Each structure stands twice: as structure tokens, then as C-alpha cells.
PDB file of C-alpha atoms and ligand atoms in Angstrom:
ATOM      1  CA  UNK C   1      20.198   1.583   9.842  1.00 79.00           C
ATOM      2  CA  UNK C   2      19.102   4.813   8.219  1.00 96.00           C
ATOM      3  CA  UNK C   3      15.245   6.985   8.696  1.00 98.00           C
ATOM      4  CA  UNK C   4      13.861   6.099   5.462  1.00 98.00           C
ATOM      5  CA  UNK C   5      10.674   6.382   3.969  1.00 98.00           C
ATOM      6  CA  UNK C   6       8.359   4.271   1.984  1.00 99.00           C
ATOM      7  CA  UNK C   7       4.672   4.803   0.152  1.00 99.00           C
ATOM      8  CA  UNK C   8       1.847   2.484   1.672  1.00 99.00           C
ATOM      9  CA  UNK C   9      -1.883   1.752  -0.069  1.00 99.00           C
ATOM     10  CA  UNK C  10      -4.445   1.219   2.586  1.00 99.00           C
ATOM     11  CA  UNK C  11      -6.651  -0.636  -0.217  1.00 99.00           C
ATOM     12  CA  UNK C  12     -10.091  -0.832  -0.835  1.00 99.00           C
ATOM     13  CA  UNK C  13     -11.095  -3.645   0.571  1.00 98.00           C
ATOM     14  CA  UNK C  14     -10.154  -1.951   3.953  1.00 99.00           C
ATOM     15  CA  UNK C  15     -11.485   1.273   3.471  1.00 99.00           C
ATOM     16  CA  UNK C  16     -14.816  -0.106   2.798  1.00 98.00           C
ATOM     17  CA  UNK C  17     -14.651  -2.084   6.326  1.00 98.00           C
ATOM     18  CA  UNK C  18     -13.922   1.453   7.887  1.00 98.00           C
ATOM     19  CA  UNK C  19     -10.356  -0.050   9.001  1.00 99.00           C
ATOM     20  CA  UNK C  20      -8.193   2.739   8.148  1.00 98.00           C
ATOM     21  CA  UNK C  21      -7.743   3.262  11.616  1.00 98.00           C
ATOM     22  CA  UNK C  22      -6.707   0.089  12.536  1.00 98.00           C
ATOM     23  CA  UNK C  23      -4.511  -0.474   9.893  1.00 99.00           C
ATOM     24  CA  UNK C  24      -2.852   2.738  10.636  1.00 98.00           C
ATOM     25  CA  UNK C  25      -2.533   1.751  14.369  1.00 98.00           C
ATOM     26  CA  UNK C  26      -0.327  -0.953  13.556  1.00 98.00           C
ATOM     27  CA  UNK C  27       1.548   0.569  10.903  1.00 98.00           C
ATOM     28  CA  UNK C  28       2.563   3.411  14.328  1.00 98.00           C
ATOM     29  CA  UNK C  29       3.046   0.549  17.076  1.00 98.00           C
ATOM     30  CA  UNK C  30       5.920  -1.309  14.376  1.00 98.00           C
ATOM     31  CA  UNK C  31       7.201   1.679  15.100  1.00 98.00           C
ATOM     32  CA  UNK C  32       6.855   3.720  11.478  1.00 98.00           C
ATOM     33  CA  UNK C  33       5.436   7.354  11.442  1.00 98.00           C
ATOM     34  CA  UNK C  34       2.772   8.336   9.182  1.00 99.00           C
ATOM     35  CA  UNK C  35       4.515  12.059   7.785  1.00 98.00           C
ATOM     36  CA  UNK C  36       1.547  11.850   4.844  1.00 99.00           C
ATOM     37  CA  UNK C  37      -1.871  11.177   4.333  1.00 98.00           C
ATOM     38  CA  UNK C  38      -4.551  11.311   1.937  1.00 98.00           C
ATOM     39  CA  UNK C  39      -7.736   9.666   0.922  1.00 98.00           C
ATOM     40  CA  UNK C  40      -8.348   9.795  -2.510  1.00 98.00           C
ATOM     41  CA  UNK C  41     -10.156   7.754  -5.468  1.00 98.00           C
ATOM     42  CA  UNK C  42      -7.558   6.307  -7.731  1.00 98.00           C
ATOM     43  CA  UNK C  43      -8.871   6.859 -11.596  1.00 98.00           C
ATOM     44  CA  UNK C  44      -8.462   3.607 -14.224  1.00 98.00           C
ATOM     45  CA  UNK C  45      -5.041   5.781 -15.569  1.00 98.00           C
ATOM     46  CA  UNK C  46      -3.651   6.204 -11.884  1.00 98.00           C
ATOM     47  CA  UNK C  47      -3.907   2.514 -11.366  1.00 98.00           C
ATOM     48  CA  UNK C  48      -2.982   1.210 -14.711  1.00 98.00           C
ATOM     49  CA  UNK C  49      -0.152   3.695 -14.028  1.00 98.00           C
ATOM     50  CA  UNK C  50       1.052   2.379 -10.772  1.00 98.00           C
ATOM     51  CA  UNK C  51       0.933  -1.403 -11.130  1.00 98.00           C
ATOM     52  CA  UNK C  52       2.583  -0.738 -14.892  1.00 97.00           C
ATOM     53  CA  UNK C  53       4.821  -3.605 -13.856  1.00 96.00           C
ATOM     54  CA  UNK C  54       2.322  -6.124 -13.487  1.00 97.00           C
ATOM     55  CA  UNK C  55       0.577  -5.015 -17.003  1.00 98.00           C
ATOM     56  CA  UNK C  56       1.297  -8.802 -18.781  1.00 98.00           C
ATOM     57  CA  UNK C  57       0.242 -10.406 -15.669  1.00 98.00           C
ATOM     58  CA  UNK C  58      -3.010 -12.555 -15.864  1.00 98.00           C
ATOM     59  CA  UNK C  59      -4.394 -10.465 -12.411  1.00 97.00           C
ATOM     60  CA  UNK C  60      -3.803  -6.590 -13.860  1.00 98.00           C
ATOM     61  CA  UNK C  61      -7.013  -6.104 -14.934  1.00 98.00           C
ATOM     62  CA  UNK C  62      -8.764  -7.383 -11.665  1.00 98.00           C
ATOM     63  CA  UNK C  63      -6.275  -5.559  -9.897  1.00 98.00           C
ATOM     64  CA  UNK C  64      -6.710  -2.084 -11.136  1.00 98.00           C
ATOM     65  CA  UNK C  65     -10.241  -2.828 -10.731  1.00 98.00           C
ATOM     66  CA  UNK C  66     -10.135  -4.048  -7.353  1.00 98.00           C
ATOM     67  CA  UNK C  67      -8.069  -0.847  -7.131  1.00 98.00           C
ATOM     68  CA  UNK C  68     -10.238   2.036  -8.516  1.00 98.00           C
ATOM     69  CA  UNK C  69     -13.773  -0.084  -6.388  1.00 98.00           C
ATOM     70  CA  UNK C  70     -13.345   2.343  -3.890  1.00 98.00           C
ATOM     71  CA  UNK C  71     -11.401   5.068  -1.689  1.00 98.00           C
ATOM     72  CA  UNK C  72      -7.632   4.312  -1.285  1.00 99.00           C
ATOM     73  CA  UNK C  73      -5.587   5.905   1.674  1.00 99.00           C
ATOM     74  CA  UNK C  74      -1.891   6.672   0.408  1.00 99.00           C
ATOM     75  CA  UNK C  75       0.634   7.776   2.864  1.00 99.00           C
ATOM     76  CA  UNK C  76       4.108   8.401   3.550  1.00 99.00           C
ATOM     77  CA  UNK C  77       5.791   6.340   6.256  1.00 99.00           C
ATOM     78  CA  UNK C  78       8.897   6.833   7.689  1.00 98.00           C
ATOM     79  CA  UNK C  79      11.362   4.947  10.110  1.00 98.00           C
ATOM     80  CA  UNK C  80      14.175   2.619  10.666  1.00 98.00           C
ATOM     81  CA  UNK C  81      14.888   1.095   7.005  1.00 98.00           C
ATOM     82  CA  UNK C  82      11.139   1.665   6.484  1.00 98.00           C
ATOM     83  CA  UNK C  83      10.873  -0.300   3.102  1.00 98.00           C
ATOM     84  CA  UNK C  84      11.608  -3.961   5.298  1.00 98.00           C
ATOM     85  CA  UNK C  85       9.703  -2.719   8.283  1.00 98.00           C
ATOM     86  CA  UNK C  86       6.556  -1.885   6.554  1.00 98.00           C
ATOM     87  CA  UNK C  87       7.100  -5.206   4.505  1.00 98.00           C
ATOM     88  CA  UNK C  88       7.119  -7.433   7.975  1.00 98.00           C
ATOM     89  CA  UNK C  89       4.621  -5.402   9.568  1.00 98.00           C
ATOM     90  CA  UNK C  90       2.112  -6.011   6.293  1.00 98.00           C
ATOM     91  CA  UNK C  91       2.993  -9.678   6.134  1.00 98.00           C
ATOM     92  CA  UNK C  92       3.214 -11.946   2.795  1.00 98.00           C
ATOM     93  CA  UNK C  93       1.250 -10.958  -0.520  1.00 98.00           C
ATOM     94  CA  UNK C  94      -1.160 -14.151   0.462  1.00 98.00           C
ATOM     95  CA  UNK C  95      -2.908 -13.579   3.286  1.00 98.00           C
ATOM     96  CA  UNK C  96      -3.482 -17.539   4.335  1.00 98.00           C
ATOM     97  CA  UNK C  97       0.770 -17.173   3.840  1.00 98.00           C
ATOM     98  CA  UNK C  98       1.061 -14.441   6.532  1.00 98.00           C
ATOM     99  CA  UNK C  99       2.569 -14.724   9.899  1.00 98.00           C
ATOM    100  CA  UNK C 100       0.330 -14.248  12.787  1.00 98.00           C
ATOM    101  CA  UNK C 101       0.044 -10.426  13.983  1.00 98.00           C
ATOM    102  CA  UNK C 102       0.725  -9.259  10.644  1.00 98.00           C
ATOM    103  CA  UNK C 103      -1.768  -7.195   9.078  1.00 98.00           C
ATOM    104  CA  UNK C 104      -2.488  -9.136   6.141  1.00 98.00           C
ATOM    105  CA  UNK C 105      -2.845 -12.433   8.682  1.00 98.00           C
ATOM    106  CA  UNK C 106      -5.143 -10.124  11.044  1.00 98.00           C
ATOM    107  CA  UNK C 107      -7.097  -8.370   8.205  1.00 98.00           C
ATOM    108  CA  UNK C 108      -7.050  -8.784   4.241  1.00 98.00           C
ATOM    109  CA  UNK C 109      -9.719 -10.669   2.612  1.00 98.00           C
ATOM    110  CA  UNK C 110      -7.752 -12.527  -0.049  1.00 98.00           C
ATOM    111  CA  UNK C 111      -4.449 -11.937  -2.264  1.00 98.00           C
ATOM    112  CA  UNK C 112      -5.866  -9.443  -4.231  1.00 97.00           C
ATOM    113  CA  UNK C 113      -8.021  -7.665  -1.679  1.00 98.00           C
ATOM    114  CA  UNK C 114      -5.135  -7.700   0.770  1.00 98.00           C
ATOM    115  CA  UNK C 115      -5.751  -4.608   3.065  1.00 98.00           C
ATOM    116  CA  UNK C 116      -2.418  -3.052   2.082  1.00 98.00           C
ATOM    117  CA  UNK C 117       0.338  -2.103  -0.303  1.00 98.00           C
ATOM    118  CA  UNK C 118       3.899  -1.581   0.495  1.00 98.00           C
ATOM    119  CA  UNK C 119       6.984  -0.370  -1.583  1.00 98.00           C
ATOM    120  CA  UNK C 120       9.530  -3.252  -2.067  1.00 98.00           C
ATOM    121  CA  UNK C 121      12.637  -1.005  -2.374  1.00 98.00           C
ATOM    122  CA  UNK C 122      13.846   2.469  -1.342  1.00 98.00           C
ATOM    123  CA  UNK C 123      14.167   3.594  -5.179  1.00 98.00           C
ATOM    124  CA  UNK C 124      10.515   2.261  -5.459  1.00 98.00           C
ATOM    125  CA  UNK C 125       9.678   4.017  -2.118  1.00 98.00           C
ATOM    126  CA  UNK C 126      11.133   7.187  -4.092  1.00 98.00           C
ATOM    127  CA  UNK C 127       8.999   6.958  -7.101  1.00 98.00           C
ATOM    128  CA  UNK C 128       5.948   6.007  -5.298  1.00 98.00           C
ATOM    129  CA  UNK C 129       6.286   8.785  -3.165  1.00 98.00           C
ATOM    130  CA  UNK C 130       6.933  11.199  -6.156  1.00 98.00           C
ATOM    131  CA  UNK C 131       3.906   9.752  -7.785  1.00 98.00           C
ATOM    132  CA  UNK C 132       1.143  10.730  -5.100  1.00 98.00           C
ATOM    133  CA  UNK C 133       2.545  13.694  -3.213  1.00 98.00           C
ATOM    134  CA  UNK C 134       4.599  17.265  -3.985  1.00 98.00           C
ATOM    135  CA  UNK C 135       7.008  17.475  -1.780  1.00 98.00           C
ATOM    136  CA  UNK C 136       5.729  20.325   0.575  1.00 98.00           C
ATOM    137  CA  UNK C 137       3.056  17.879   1.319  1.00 98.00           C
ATOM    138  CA  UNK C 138       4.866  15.309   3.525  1.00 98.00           C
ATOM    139  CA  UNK C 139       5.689  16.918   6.633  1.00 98.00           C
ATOM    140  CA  UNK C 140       8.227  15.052   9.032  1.00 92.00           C
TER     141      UNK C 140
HETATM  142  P1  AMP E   1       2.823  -6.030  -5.394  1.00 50.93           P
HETATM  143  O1  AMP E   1       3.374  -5.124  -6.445  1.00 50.93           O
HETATM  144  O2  AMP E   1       3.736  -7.146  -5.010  1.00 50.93           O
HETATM  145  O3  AMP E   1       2.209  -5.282  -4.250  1.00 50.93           O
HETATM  146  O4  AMP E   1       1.606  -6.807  -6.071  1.00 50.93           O
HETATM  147  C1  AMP E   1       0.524  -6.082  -6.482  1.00 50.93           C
HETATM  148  C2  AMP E   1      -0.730  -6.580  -5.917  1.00 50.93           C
HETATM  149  O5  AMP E   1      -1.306  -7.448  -6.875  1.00 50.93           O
HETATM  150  C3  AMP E   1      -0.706  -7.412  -4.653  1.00 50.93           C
HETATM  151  O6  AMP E   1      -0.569  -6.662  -3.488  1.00 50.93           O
HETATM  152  C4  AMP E   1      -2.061  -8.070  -4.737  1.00 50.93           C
HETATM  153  O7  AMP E   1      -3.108  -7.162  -4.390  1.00 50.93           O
HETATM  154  C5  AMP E   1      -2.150  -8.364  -6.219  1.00 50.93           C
HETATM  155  N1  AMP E   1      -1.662  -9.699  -6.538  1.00 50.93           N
HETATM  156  C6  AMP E   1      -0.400 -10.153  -6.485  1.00 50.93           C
HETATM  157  N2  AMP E   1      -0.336 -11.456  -6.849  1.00 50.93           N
HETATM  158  C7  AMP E   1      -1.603 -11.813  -7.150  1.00 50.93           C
HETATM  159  C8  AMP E   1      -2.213 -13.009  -7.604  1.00 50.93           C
HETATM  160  N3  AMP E   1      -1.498 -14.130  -7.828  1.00 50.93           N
HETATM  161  N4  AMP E   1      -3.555 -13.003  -7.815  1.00 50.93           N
HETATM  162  C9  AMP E   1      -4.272 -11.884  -7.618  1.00 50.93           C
HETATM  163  N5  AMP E   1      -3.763 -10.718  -7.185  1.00 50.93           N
HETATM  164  C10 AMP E   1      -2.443 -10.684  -6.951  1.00 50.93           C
END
């Protein structure tokens, strides 16, 4: 298995319990390496943007206002085929579907204010990536 990298969302719902930290300490003891980070407040556009593939479904509106309620921490993680580990370390969409240990089991509030996002492929990795940071500002 390759060093790859994916793009993870610490979401509102977490920011606003000041768990960035926390999050971000299990994200490093699965073993992935944060290489970029930045807090930032995603506009209406930058969230309509993002989720563009959820646009017909019945949640996009809540979503991209759950997602603009608040600061969002965006970084770059890296690691061993860092797409599935960041998927197993964040646990299933729906929280109450999570396994124990996971951070959406340990954490999220509900399927929509689920504490995290994660890329679901490297090519999605890629363009997530491309969509929140130039590349001088990841640093590995
Ligand atoms: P994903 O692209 O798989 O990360 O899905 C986008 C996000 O939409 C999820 O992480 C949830 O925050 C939210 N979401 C997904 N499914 C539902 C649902 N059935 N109801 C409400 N929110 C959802």
C-alpha cells in the first residue's frame, strides 16, 4: 500500500464543542499525518460547491446550512492508503451505525451533524484537496 492523501472536514458541529483537538488526536493515533490545516468559514457558494453531488438530494439544503453554521477545519491527511484509513477511523455516515472507537460512534451528534467529512476515493481526495489548498500550502 501506497502514502496517499485525502481532504477531511472537521464540521461544525465539532468546532462549536471546541473538539478540534480531539478529533485531530485520533485522526494522528490511526496513524494519518495532518500535512494541512486551516480554519476557515465556508460561504453558501463554497458549500453548494462542494456537496454539488448531493444537489437533488432531499438533505442539500440542510446540509450546506449545517455547513456554512459555523467554522470548518479542512486539512490534508496523509498515510497508508489514506482514503480507507480515514474512512474506518471516521466510522459510518450514521452515527447510531458506527463501530465503537470510531469518531462518529465517540462524537457526532446525528447524520448530518456528524463531526467529520472524509474523501471516498483518491481522485476525490485529489479534487478536494485542489479545492481548499494551493499546493505550496500542504507541507509533508
Ligand atoms: P458524504 O458525501 O457521504 O460525506 O455525505 C455528505 C454529508 O451529508 C454526510 O456526511 C452527512 O453530513 C450528510 N448526510 C448524508 N446522508 C444524510 C441523510 N440521510 N440525512 C441528512 N444528512 C445526510
Amino acid at each position: 500500500m501506497a502514502i496517499t492523501r485525502t481532504l477531511s472536514i472537521i464540521k461544525p458541529d465539532a468546532t462549536r464543542r471546541n473538539l478540534t483537538g480531539r478529533v485531530t488526536s485520533m485522526l494522528e493515533e490511526a496513524g494519518l499525518r495532518v500535512v494541512a490545516s486551516k480554519r476557515i468559514r465556508l460561504t453558501q457558494e463554497q458549500a453548494e460547491a462542494f456537496y454539488d453531488v448531493h444537489r437533488e438530494r432531499p438533505f442539500f439544503r440542510d446540509l450546506v446550512a449545517f455547513m456554512t453554521s459555523g467554522p470548518v477545519v479542512v486539512q490534508v491527511l496523509e498515510g497508508e492508503d489514506a482514503v480507507a484509513l480515514n474512512r474506518r477511523v471516521m466510522g459510518a455516515t450514521d452515527p447510531a451505525k458506527a463501530e465503537p472507537g470510531t469518531i462518529r460512534r465517540e462524537l457526532a451528534e446525528s447524520i448530518e451533524a456528524n463531526s467529520v467529512h472524509g474523501s471516498d476515493s483518491d481522485e476525490n481526495a485529489a479534487r478536494e484537496i485542489a479545492f481548499f489548498f494551493r499546493p505550496e500550502e500542504i507541507v509533508g
